Coordinates of C-alpha atoms and ligand atoms in Angstrom, one line a residue:
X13 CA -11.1 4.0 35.7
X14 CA -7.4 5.1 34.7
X15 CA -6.5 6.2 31.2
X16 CA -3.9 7.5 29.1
X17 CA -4.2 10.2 26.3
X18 CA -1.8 9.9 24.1
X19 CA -0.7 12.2 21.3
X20 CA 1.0 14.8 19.7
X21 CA 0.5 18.7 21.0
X22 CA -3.1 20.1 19.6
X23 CA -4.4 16.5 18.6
X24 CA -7.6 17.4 20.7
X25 CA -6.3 15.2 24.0
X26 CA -7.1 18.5 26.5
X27 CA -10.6 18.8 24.6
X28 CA -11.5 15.1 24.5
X29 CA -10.3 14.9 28.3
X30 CA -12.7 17.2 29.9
X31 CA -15.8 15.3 27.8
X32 CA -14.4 11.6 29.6
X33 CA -14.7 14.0 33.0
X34 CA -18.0 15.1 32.7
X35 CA -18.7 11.8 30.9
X36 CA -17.7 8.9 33.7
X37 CA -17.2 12.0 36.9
X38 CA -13.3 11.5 36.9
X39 CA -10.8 13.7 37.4
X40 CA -8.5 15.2 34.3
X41 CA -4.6 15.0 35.1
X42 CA -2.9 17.8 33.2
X43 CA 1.0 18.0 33.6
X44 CA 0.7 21.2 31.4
X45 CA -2.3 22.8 33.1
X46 CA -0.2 22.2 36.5
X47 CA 3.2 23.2 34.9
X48 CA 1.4 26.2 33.9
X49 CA -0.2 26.7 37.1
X50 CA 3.2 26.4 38.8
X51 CA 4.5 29.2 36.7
X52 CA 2.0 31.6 37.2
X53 CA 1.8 31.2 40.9
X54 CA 6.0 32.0 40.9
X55 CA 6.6 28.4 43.4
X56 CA 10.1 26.6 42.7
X57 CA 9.1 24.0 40.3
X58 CA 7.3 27.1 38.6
X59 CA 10.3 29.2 38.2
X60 CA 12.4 26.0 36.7
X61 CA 9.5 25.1 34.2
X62 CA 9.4 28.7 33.0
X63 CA 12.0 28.8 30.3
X64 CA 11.4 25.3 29.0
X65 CA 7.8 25.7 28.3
X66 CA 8.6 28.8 26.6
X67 CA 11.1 26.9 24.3
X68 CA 8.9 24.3 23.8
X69 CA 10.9 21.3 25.8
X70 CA 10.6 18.8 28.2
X71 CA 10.2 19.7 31.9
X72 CA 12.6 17.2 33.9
X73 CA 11.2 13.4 34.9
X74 CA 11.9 13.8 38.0
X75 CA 9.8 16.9 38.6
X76 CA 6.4 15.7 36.3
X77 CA 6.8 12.4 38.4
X78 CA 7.1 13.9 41.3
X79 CA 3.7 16.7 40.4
X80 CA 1.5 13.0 38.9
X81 CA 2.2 11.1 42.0
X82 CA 1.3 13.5 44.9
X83 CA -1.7 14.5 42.9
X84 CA -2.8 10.9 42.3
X85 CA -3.0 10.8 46.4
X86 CA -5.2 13.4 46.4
X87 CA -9.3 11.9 47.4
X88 CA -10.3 13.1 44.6
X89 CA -8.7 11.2 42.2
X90 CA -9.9 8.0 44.7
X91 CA -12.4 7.5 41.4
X92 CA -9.7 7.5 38.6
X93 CA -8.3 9.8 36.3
X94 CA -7.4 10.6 32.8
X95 CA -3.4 11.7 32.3
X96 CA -3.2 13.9 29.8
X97 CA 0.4 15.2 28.7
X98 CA 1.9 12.3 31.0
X99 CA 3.8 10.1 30.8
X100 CA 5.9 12.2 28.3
X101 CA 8.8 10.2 27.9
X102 CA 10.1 6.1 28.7
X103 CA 11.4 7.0 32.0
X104 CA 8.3 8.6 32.9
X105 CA 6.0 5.5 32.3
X106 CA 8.3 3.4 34.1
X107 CA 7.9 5.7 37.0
X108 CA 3.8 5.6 36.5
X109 CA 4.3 2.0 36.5
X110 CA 6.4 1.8 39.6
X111 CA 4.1 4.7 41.4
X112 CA 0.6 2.9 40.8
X113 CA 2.2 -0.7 41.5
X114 CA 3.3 0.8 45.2
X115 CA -0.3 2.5 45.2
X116 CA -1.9 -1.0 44.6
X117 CA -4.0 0.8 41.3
X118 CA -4.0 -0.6 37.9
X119 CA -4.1 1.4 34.0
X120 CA -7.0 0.0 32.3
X121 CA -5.9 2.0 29.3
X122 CA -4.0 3.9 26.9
X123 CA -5.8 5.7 24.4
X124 CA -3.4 7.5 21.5
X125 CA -4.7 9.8 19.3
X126 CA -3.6 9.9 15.7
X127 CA -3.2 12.6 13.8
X128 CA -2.0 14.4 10.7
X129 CA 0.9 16.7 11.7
X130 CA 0.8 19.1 8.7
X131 CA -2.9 19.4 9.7
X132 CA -1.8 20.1 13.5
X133 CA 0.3 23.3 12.2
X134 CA -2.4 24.7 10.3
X135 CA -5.6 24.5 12.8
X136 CA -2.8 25.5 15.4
X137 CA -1.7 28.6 13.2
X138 CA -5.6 29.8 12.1
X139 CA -6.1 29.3 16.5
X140 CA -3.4 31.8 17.3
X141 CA -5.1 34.2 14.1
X142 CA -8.3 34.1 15.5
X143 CA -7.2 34.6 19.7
X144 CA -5.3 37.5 18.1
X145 CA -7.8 38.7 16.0
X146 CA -10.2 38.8 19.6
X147 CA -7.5 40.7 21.2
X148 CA -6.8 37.5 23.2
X149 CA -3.6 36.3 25.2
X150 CA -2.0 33.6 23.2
X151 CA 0.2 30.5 24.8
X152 CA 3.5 31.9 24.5
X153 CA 4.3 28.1 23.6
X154 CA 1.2 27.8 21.3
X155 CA 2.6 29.6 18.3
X156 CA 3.6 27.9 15.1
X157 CA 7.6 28.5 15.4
X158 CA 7.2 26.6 19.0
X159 CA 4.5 23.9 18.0
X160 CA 7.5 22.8 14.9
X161 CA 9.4 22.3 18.2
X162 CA 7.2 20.1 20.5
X163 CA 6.4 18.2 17.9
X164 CA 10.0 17.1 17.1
X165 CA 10.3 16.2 21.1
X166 CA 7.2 14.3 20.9
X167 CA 8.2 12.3 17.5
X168 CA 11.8 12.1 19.7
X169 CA 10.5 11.2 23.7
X170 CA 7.0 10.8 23.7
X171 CA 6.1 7.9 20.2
X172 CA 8.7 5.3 21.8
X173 CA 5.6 5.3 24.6
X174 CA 3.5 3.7 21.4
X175 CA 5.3 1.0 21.3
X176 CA 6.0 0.8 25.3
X177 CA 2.4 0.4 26.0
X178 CA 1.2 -1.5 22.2
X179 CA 4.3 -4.7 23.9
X180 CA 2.0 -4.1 27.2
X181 CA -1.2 -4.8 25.6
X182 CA -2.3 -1.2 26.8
X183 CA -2.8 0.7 23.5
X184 CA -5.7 1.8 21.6
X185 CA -5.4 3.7 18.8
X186 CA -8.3 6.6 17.9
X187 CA -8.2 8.5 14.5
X188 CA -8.2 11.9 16.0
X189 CA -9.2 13.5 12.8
X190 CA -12.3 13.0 13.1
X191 CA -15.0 15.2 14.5
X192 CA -14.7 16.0 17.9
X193 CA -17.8 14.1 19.1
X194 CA -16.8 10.9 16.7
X195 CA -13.3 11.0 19.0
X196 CA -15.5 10.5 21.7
X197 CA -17.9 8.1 20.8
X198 CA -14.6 6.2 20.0
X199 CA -12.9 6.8 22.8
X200 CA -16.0 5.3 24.9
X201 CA -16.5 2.1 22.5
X202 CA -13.2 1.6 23.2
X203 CA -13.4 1.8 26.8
X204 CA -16.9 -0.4 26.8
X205 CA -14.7 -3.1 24.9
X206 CA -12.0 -3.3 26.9
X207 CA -14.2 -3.2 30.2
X208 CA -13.3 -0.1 31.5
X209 CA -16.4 1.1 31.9
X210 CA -19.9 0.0 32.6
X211 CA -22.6 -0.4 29.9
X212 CA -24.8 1.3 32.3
X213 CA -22.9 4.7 32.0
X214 CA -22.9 3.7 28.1
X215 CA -26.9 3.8 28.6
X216 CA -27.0 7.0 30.6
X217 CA -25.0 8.6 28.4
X218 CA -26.2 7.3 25.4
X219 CA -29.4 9.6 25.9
X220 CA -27.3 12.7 25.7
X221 CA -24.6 12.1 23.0
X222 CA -25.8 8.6 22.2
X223 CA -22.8 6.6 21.3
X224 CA -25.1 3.5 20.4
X225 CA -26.8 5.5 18.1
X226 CA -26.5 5.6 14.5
X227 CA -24.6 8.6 13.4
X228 CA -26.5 11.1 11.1
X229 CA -24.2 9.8 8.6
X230 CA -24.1 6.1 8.8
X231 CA -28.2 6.7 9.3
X232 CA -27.8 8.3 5.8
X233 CA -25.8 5.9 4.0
X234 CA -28.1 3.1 5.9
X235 CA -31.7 4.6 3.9
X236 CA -29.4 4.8 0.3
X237 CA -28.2 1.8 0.8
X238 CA -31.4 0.4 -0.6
X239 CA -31.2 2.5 -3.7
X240 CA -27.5 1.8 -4.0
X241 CA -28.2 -1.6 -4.2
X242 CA -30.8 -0.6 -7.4
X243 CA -28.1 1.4 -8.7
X244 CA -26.1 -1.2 -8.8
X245 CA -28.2 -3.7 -10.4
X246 CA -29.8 -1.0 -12.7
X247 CA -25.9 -0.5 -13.7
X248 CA -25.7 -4.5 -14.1
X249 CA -28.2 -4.5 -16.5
X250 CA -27.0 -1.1 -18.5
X251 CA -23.7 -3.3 -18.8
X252 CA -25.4 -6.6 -19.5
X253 CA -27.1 -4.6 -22.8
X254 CA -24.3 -3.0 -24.0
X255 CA -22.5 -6.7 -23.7
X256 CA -25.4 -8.1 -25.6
X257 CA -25.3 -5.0 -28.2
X258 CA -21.3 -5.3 -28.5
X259 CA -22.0 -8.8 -29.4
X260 CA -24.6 -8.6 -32.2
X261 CA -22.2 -5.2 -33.0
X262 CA -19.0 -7.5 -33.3
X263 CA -21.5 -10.8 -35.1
X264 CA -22.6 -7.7 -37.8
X265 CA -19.2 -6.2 -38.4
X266 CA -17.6 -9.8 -38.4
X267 CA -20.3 -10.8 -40.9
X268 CA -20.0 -7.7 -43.1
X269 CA -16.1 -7.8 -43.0
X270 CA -16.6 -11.9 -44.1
X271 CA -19.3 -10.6 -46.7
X272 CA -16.3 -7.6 -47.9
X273 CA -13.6 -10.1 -47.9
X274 CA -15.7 -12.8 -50.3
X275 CA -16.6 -9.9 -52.9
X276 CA -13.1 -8.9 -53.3
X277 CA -12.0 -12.6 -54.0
X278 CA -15.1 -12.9 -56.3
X279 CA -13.7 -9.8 -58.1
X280 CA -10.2 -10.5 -58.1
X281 CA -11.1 -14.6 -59.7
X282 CA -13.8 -12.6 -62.1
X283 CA -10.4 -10.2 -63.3
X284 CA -8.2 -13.3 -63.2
X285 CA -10.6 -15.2 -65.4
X286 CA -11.1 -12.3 -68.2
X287 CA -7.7 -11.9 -68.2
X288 CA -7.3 -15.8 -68.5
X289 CA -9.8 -15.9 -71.6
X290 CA -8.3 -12.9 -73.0
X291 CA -5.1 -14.4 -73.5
X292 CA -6.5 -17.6 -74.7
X293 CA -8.1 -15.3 -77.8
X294 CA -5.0 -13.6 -78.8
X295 CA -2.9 -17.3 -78.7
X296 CA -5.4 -18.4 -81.0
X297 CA -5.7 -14.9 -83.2
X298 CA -1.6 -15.3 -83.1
X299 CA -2.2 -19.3 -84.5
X300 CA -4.3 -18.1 -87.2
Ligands
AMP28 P1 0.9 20.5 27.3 O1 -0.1 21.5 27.8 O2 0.6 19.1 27.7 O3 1.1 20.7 25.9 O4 2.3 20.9 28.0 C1 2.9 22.2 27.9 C2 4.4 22.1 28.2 O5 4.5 21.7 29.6 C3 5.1 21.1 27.4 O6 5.6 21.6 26.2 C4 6.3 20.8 28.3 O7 7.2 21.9 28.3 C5 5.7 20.8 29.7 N1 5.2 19.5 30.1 C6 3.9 19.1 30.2 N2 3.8 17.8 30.6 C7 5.1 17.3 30.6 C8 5.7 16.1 30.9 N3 4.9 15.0 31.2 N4 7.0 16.0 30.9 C9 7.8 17.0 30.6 N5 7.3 18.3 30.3 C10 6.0 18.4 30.3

């Protein structure tokens, strides 16, 4: 199986990669961990990746290309592999394309994760609080001031690819706000739908994290469902009574207002009357 993560920088692609490795035995492809790698060990493409990491940029095509397709050689990847970090840009899938054409492998998929950027800053800016907090070495590209950056060059090179793969019938897309384990169960049901992987390993695995299984919460709202039901009908009949009570209410106030209405008439034809007979007694006193 070959796969695509897709997503911004701290959208949980690294963390969801290494599950789908233990998960279905692949290897995980990460241009950053091997950028990173190249940098500390001081080798050429090492030394030219330096600086733009740090700035939070793009590390040329040509030199992620060139790191993807040797590695993809490599027996162990004979299995399949999940990129994660790559393709980065338009040019870069092209090149993927090209590379695994020649290779005689096909993608099954692309997997994008989809998240809230304003969230992205925060968990990204309580991280670096806590590694400092421990005393511990913090990304010199993980901070907030740099993360604002990647995520402009990913919004810039690396969404276009949403569309690039969506026209190729490639692209899934996974909220990745959701809990970690959710992502995954996701992430496989995807996979099982599109064929990518076997039921079988969906069995096997189900027994650990159990992706078939009903999640505490949908378990949950399964057993209220029941009473929710009653609630509603118990609330259908509350609003049934008050219906019926609104309408004897309205029958008595419209009977009572009828009732008002005729008693002032009465009074009004009983004053009309006296006065009537009253002037009828002084034309005839006057006569006299
Ligand atoms: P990551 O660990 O995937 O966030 O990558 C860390 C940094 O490595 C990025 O900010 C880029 O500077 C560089 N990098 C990783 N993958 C690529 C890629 N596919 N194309 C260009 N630069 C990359």
């Amino acid at each position: 199986m070959r796969i695509i993560l897709l997503g911004p920088p701290g959208s949980g692609k690294g963390t969801q990669a290494q599950l789908l490795v233990r998960r279905y035995g692949i290897i995980q492809l990460s241009t950053g961990e091997m950028l990173r790698a190249a940098v500390a060990a001081g080798t050429p493409v090492g030394l030219k990746a330096k600086e733009i990491m740090a700035s939070g940029g793009l590390v040329p095509d040509d030199v992620v290309v060139g790191i993807i397709s040797d590695r993809i050689d490599q027996p162990d990847a004979k299995n399949g592999f999940i990129l994660d970090g790559f393709p980065r840009t338009v040019p870069q899938a092209e090149a993927l394309d090209e590379l695994l054409k020649r290779k005689h492998l096909k993608l099954d998929a692309v997997i994008e994760l989809r998240v809230n950027e304003s969230a992205l800053l925060s968990r990204v800016e309580t991280r670096v609080a806590q590694m400092r907090e421990r005393g511990e070495e913090v990304r010199l590209d993980d901070t907030p001031e740099v993360l604002t950056k990647r995520l402009a060059s990913y919004r810039s090179q690396t969404e276009p690819l949403i569309h690039y793969y969506s026209e190729r019938r490639k692209l899934s897309t996974i909220d990745g706000m959701m809990a970690i384990d959710e992502v995954t169960r996701a992430i496989h049901r995807q996979l099982l739908a599109l064929g990518a992987v076997e039921p079988k390993t969906h069995a096997r695995s189900a027994a650990k994290s159990g992706p078939a299984k009903k999640t505490k919460t949908a378990k949950k709202s399964a057993k209220k469902s029941p009473k929710a039901g009653k609630k509603t009908t118990r609330a259908a009949k509350t609003v049934k009574k008050s219906v019926k009570k609104a309408g004897k209410g309205a029958k008595k106030a419209t009977t009572k207002t009828v009732k008002m209405a005729a008693q002032r008439t009465a009074k009004k034809a009983v004053k009309k009357g006296a006065k009537k007979a009253a002037k009828k007694v002084t034309k005839k006193r006057a006569k006299r």
